[in-house]
GROMACS .gro file of C-alpha atoms in nm:
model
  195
    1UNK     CA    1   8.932   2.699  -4.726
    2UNK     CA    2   8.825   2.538  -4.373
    3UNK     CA    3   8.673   2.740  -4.144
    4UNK     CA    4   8.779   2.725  -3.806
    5UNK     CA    5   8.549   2.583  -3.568
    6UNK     CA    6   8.585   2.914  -3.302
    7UNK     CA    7   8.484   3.142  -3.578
    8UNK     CA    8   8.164   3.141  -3.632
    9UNK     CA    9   8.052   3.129  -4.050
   10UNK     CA   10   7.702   3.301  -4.061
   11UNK     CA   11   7.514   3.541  -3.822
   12UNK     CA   12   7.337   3.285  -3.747
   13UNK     CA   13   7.534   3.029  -3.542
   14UNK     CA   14   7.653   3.370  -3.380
   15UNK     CA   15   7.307   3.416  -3.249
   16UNK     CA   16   7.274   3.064  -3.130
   17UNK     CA   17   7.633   3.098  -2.951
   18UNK     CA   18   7.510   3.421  -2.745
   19UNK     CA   19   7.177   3.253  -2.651
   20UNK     CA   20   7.322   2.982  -2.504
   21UNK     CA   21   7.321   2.974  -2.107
   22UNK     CA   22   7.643   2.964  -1.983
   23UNK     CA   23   7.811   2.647  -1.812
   24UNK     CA   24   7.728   2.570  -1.458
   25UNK     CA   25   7.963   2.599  -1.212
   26UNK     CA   26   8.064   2.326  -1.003
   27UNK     CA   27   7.990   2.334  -0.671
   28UNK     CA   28   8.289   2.285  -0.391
   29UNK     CA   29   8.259   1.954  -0.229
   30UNK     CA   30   8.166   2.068   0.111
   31UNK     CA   31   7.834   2.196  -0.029
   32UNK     CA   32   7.692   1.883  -0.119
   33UNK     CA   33   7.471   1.756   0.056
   34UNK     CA   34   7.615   1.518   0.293
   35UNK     CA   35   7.516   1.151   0.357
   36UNK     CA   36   7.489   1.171   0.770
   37UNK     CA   37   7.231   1.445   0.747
   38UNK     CA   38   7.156   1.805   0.689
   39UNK     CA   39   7.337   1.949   0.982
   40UNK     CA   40   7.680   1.920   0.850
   41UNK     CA   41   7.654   2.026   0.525
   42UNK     CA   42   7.468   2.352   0.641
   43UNK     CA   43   7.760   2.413   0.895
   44UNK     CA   44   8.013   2.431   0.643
   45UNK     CA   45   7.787   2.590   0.427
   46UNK     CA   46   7.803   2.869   0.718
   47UNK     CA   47   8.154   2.860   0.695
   48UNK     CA   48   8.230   2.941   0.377
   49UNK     CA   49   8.154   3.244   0.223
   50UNK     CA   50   7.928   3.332  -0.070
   51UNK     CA   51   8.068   3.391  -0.416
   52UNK     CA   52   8.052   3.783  -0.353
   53UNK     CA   53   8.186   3.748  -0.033
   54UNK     CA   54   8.485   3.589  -0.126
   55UNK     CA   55   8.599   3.822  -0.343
   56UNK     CA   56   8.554   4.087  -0.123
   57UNK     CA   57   8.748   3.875   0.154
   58UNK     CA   58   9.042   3.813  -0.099
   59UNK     CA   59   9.095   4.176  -0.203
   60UNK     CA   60   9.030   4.324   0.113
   61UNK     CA   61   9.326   4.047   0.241
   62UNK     CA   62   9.487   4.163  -0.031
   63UNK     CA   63   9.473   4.554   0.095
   64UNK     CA   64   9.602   4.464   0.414
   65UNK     CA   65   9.892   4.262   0.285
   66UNK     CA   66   9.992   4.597   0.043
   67UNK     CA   67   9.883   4.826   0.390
   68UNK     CA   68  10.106   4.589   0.605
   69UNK     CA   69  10.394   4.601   0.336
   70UNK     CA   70  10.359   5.014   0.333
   71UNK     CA   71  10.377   5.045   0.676
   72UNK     CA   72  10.724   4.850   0.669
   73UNK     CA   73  10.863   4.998   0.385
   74UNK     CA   74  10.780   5.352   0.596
   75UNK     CA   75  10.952   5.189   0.920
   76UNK     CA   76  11.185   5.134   0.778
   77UNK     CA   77  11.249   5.478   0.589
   78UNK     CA   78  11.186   5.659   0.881
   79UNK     CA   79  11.504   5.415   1.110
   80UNK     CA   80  11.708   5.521   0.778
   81UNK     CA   81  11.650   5.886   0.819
   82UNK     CA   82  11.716   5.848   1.198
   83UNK     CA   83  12.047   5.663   1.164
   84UNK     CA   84  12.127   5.952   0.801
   85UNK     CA   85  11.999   6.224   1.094
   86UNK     CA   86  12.283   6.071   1.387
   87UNK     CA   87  12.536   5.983   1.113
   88UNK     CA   88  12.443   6.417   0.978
   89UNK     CA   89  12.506   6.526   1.358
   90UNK     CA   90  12.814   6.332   1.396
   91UNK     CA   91  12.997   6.471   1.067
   92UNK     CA   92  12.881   6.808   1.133
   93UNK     CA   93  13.077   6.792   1.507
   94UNK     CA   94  13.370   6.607   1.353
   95UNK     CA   95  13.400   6.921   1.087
   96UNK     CA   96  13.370   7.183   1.361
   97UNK     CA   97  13.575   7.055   1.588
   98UNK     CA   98  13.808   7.001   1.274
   99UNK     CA   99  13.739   7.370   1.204
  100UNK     CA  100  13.805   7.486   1.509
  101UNK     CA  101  14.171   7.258   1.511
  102UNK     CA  102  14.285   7.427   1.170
  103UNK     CA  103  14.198   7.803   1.354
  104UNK     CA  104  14.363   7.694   1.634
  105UNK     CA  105  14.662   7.559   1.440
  106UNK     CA  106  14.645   7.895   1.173
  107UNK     CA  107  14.695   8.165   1.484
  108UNK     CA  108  14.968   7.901   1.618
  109UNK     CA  109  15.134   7.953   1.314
  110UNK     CA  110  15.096   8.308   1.294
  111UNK     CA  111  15.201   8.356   1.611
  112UNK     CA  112  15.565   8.129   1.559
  113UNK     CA  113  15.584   8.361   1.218
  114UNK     CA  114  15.592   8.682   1.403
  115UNK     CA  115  15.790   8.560   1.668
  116UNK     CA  116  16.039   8.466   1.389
  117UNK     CA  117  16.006   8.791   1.223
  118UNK     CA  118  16.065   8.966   1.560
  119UNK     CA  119  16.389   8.753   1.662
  120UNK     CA  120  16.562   8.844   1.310
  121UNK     CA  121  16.441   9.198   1.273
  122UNK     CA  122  16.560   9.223   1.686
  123UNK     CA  123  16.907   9.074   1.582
  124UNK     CA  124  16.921   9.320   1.269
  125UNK     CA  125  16.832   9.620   1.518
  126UNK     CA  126  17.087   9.483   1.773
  127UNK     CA  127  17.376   9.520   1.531
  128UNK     CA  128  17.290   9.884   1.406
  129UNK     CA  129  17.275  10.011   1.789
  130UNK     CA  130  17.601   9.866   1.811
  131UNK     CA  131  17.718   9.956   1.517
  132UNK     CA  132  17.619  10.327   1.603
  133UNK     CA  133  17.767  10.314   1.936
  134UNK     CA  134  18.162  10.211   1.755
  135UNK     CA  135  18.059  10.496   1.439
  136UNK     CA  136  17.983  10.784   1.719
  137UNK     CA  137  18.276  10.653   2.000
  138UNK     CA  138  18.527  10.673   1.692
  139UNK     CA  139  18.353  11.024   1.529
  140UNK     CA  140  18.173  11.177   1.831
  141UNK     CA  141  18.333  11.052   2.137
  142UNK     CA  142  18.183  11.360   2.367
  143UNK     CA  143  17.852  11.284   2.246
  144UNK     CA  144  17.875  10.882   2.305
  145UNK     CA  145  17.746  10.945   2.709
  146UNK     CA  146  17.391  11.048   2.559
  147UNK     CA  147  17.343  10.890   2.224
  148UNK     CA  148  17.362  10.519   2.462
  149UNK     CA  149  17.149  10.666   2.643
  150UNK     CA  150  16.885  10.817   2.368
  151UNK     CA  151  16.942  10.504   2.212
  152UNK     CA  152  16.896  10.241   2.493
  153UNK     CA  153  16.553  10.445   2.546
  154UNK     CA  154  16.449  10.360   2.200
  155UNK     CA  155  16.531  10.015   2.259
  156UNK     CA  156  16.300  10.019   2.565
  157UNK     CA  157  16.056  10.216   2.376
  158UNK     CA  158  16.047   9.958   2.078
  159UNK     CA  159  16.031   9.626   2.392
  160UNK     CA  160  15.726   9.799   2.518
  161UNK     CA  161  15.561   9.870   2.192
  162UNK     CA  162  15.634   9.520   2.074
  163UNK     CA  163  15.478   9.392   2.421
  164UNK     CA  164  15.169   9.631   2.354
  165UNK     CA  165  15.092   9.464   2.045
  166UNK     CA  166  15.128   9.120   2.130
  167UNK     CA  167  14.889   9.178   2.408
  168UNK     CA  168  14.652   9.310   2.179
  169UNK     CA  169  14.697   8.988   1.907
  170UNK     CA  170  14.601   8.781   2.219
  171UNK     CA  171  14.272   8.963   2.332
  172UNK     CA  172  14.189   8.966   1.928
  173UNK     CA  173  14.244   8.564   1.923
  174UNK     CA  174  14.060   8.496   2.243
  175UNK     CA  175  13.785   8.693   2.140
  176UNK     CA  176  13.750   8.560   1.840
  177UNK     CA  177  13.756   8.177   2.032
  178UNK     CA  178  13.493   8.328   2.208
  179UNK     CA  179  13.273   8.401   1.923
  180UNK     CA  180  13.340   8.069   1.727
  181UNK     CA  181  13.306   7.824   2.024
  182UNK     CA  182  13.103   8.012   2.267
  183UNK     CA  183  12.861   8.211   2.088
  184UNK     CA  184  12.562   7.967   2.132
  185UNK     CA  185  12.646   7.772   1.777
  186UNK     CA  186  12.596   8.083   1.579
  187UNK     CA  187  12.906   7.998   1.384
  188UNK     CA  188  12.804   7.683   1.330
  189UNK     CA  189  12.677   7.554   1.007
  190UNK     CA  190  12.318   7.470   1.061
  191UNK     CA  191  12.127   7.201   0.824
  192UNK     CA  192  11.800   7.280   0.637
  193UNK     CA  193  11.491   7.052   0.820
  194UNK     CA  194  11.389   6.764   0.650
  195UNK     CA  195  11.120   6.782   0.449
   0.00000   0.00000   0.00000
């Protein structure tokens, strides 16, 4: 078989391989020595930096460049948690004040419920007072003087306690606007700091 001429075939021409000094670099062109005279050739010597040197120059440009890259890639985090912060505050007063609609709009409803409720049960009580008045005219007509009377009282009696009540519905809903809109945000829904 043929031995390939990168292998080496004894220990021997593997000795004589490490021993041997290693090539010589060429050197840049604006090092040699320059036909006009010295001066020139030792100014751009000045100029350009040793072999150490420019190593150090190249990674150190190279820090920078990553540094410089960093420091955009954190800019620009930091305007995209500003603009997630404003774009946070503005759904957050979009769902209270859309919170605060659908109370609004719940008591409203409420309210046109029991006024409902009133009108029929109102009607309803209507026609029994009547309908007492024609049972006692036809089967107490000496009594008929008072029982209008006792009953027109209760009729009152019922107005004022219906009144009563829906003055106390309103002073519940107002103060409960007060707590939910006035109360200094403490019914607001507050968002955990950014970490």
């Amino acid at each position: 078989p043929r031995a390939s001429p990168l292998v080496p075939r004894s220990r021997s021409e593997l000795g004589a391989r490490r021993r041997r000094p290693p090539a010589a670099r060429p050197k840049p062109p604006c090092l040699l020595r320059l036909a006009g005279g010295g001066r020139l050739a030792s100014a751009a010597l000045g100029a350009m930096p040793a072999d150490g040197e420019m190593g150090e120059t190249s990674s150190m440009d190279l820090v920078r460049q990553q540094l410089h890259e960093a420091q955009t890639t954190m800019q620009d985090n930091m305007r995209a948690m500003m603009e997630r912060d404003t774009q946070l505050n503005s759904l957050q007063a979009k769902s209270t004040e859309l919170q605060g609609s659908s109370d609004a709009f719940f008591r409203a409803s409420r309210r046109v419920h029991r006024s409902q409720l009133w009108q029929r049960y109102r009607l309803y009580a209507l026609a029994a007072v009547l309908g007492s008045w024609v049972v006692c005219w036809i089967a107490f007509p000496r009594y008929l003087i008072q029982y209008v009377l006792v009953s027109l009282v209760l009729v009152a009696v019922a107005f004022l306690i219906r009144a009563l009540i829906l003055a106390r519905d309103k002073r519940l809903e107002e103060a409960q606007v007060h707590l939910q809109g006035g109360g200094g945000g403490e019914g607001m829904m507050q968002r955990a700091p950014l970490e």
